[in-house]
Coordinates of C-alpha atoms in Angstrom, one line a residue:
X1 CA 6.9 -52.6 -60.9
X2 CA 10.3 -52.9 -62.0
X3 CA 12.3 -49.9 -61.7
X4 CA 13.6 -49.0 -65.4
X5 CA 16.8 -47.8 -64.4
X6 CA 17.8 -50.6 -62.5
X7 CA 20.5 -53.3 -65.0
X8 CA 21.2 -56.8 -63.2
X9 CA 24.3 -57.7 -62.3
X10 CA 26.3 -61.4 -62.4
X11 CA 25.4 -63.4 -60.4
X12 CA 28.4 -64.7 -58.2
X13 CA 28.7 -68.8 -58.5
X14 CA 28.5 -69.0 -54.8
X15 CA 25.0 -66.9 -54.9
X16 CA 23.9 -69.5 -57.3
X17 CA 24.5 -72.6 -55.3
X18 CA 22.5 -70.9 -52.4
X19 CA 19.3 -69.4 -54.7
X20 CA 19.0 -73.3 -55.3
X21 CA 18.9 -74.5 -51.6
X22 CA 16.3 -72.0 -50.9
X23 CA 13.5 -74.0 -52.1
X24 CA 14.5 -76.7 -49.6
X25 CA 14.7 -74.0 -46.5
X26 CA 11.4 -72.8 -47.3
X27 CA 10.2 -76.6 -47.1
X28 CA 11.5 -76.8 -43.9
X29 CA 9.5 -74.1 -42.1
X30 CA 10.2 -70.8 -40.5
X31 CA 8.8 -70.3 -37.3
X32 CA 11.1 -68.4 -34.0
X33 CA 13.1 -65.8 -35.9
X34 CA 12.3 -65.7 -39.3
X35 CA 9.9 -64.4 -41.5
X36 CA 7.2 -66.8 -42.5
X37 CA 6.2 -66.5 -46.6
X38 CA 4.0 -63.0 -46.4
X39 CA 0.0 -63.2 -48.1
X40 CA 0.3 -59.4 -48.6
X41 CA 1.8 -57.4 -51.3
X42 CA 5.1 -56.3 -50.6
X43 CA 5.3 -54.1 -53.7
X44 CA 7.6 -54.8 -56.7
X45 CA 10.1 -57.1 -57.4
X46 CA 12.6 -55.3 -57.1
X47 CA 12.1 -54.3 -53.4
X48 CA 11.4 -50.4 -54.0
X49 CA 7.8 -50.1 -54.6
X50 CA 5.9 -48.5 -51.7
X51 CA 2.8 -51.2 -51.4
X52 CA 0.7 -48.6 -49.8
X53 CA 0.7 -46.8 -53.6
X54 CA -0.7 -48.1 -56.6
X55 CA 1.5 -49.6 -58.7
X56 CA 3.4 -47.8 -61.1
X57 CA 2.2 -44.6 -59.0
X58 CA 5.0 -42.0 -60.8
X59 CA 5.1 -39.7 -58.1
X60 CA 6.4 -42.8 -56.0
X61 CA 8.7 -43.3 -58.8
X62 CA 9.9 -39.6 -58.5
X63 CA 10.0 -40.2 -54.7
X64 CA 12.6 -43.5 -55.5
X65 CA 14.6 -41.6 -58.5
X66 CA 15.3 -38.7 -56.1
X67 CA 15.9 -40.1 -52.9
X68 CA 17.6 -43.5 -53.1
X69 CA 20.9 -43.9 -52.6
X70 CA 22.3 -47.5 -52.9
X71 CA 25.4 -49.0 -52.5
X72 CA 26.8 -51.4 -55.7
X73 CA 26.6 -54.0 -54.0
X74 CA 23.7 -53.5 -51.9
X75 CA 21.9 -52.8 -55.3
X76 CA 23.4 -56.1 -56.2
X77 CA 22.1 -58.6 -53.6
X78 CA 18.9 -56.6 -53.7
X79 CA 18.3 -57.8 -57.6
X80 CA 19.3 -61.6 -56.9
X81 CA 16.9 -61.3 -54.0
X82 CA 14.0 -59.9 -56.3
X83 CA 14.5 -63.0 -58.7
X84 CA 13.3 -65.5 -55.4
X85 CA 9.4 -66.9 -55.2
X86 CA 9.6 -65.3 -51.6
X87 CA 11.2 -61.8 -52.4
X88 CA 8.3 -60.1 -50.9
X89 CA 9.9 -60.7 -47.5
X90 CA 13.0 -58.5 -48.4
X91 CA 12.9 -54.9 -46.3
X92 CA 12.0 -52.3 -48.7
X93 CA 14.7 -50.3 -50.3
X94 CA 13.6 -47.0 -48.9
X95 CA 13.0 -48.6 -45.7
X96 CA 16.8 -49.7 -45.6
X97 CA 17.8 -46.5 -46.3
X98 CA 16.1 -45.0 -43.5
X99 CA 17.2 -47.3 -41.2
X100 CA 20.5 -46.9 -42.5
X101 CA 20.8 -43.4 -41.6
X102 CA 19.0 -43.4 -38.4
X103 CA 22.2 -46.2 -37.6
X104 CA 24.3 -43.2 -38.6
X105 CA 22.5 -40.8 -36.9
X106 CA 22.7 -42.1 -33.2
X107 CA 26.5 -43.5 -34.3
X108 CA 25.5 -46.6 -33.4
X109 CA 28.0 -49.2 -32.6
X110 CA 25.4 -52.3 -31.9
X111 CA 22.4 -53.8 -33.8
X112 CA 20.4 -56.2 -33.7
X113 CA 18.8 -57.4 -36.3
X114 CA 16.1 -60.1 -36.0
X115 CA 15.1 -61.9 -39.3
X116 CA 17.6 -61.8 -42.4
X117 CA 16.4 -63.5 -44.8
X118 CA 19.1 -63.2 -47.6
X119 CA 20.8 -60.2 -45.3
X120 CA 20.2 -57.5 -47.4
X121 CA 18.9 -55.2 -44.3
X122 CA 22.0 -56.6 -42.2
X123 CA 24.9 -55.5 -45.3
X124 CA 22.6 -52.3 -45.0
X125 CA 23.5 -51.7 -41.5
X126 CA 26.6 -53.2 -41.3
X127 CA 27.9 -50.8 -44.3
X128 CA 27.5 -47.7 -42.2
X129 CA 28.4 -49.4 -38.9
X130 CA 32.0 -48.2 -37.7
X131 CA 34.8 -50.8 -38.3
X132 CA 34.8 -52.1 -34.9
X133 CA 30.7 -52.0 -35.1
X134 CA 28.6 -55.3 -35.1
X135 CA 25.2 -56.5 -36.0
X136 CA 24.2 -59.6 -34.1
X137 CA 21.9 -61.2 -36.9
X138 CA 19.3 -63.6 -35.8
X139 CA 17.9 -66.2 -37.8
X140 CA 17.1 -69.7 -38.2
X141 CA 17.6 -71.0 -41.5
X142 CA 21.1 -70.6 -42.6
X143 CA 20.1 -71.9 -46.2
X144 CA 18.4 -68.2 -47.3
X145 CA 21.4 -66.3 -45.4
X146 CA 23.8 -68.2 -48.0
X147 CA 22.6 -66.1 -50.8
X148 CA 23.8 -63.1 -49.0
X149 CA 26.9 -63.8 -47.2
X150 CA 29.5 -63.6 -50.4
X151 CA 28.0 -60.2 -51.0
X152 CA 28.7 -59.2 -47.2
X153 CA 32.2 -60.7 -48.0
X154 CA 32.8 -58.6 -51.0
X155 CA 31.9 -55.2 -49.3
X156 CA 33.8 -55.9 -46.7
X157 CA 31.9 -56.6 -44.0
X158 CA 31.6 -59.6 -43.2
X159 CA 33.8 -58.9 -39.8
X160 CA 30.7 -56.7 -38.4
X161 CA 28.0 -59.4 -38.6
X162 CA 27.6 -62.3 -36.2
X163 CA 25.4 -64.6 -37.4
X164 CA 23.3 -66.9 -34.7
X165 CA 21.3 -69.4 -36.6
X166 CA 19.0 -70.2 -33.6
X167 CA 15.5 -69.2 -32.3
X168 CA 15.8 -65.4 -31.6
X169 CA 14.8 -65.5 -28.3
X170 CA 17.2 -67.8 -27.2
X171 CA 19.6 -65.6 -28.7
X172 CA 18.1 -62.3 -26.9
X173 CA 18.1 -64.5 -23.7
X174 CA 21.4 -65.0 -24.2
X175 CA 22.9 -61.6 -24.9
X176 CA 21.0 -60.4 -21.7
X177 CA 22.5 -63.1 -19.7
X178 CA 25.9 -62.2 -21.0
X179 CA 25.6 -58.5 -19.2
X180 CA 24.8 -56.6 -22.3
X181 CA 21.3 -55.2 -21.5
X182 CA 20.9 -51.5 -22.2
X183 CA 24.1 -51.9 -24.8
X184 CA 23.1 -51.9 -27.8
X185 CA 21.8 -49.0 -30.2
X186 CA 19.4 -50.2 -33.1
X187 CA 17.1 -52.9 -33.2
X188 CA 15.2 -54.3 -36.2
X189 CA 12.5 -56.3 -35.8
X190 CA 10.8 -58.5 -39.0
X191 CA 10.4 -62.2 -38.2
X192 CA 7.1 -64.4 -37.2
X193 CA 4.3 -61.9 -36.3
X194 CA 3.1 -64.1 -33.5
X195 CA 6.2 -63.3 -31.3
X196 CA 6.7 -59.5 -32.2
X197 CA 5.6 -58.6 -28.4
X198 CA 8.7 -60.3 -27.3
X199 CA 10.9 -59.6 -29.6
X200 CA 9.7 -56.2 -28.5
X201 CA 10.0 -56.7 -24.7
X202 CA 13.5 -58.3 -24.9
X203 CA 15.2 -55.4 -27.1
X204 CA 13.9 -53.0 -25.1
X205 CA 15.7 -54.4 -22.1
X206 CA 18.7 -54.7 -24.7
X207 CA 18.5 -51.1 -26.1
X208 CA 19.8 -48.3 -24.5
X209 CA 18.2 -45.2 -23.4
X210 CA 18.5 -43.3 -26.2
X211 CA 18.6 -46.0 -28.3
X212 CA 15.7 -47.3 -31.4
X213 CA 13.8 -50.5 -32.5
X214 CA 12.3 -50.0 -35.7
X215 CA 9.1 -53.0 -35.8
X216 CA 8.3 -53.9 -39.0
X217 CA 4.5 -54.6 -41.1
X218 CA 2.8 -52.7 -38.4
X219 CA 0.3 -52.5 -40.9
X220 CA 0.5 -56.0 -42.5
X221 CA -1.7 -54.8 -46.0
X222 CA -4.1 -53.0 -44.1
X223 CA -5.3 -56.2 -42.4
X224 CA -4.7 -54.3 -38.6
X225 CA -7.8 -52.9 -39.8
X226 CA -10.1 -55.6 -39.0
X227 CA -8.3 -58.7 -37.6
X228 CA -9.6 -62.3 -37.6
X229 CA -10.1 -63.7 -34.6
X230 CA -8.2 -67.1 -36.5
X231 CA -5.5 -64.6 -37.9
X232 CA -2.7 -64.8 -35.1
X233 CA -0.3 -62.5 -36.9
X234 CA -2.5 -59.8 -37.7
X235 CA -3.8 -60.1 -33.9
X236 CA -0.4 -60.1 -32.8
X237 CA 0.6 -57.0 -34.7
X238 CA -2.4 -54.9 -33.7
X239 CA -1.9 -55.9 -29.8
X240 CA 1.7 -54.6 -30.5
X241 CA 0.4 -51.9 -32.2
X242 CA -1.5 -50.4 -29.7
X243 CA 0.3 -51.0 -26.7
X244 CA 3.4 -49.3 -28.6
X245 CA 0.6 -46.0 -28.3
X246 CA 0.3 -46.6 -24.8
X247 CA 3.8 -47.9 -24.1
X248 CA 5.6 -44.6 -21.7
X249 CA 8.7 -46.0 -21.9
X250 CA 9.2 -45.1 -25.3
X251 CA 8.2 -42.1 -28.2
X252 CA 7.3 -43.4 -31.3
X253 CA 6.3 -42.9 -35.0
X254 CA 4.7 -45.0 -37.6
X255 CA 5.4 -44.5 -40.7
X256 CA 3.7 -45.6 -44.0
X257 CA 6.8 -46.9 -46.0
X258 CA 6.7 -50.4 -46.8
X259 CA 4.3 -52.4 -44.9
X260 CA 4.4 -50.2 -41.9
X261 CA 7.3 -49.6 -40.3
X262 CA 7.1 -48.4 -36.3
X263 CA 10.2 -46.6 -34.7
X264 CA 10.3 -46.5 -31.3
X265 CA 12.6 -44.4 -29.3
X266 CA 13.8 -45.5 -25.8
X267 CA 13.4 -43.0 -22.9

């Protein structure tokens, strides 16, 4: 459900050009390192209703109205973002702001970030980043990124996000190869189910101790419940999900916001 206090904004010419090539990039396929189109509920359109509530729940409403804190422009590519078919990929907004805190919290100076979509999780954590902070942002579509990266230009911070439009794991591969293992702080992980394991494995060699990598829909609309034996992502996430319980190297938390989000700390 809409959130009633919520007014659109222009939309930037720029945006506009790259809401129209989404279409196409959807067509294409997402498969390593990006989100593929989700069969759950996300919530509403807006990107701030918790899915695990019933619609229009007020006391998740009261929870929004007194909690949520959003920055103009955040707001801003938030609302273009709830106007696309596949807006139900967008991190929650209460998710981001949890994330964005727990950046602050550990005065983290690198992310990764593994799925962007239209990079509305990545101007999150690149807002409270330090100036000489970065986010490495992983992806492989560069067409859904477009609709975000004039709103990263216009907060002014576009200098703290590097971009690879490539295969995450290539990407990870290539960061630990370069000598930064056990360098980074945060690590987000929302892109194809199927290779959440490692995603996993990699940023925990990336992370230091210390450090967190939040794994999101850990509970992918309940369906952890009872997977399929043909449901790959749902298998994948439970496997995750319970070798994360048994997993010593790390403390964790799973949280019902959103679709499930799992924070794991490094030890």
């Amino acid at each position: 459900k809409a959130l009633p206090h919520l007014t659109r904004k222009i939309v930037p010419k720029e945006v506009a050009v790259g809401t129209a090539m989404l279409g196409v990039a959807f067509a294409t396929g997402m498969l390593a390192g990006k989100r593929r189109p989700p069969a759950r509920t996300r919530g509403g359109g807006e990107g701030c209703t918790l899915p695990l509530s019933p619609p229009g729940n007020p006391l998740w409403q009261y929870i929004l109205d007194h909690s949520l804190r959003e920055h103009p422009i955040l707001k801003k590519l938030r609302l273009i973002t709830a106007d696309h078919p596949w807006s139900k990929m967008m991190v929650s907004c209460d998710q981001a702001q949890l994330m964005a805190n727990l950046v602050k919290l550990i005065k983290a100076k690198k992310v990764i970030e593994i799925g962007v979509f239209t990079g509305y999780n990545t101007l999150n954590m690149a807002l409270v980043l330090p100036d000489n902070g970065r986010v490495i942002a992983c992806d492989i579509n560069e067409d859904y990124v477009k609709i975000g990266k004039p709103l990263w230009k216009e907060a002014g911070v576009e200098h703290k996000i590097d971009l690879r439009i490539k295969p995450a794991i290539q990407t990870l591969d290539e960061l630990l190869a370069s000598g930064e293992a056990e360098t980074f702080d945060f690590a987000f992980i929302d892109a194809d189910k199927e290779s959440y394991n490692e995603y996993y494995e990699k940023c925990l060699r990336l992370i230091k101790k210390g450090g967190i990598i939040a794994i999101d829909n850990v509970l992918w609309s309940g369906r952890v419940l009872k997977p399929r034996k043909d449901d790959l992502a749902t298998q994948s996430i439970h496997h995750l999900n319970e070798k994360l319980h048994r997993d010593a190297r790390v403390n964790i938390s799973m949280l019902p916001m959103g679709d499930g989000v799992t924070l794991a700390f490094k030890l």
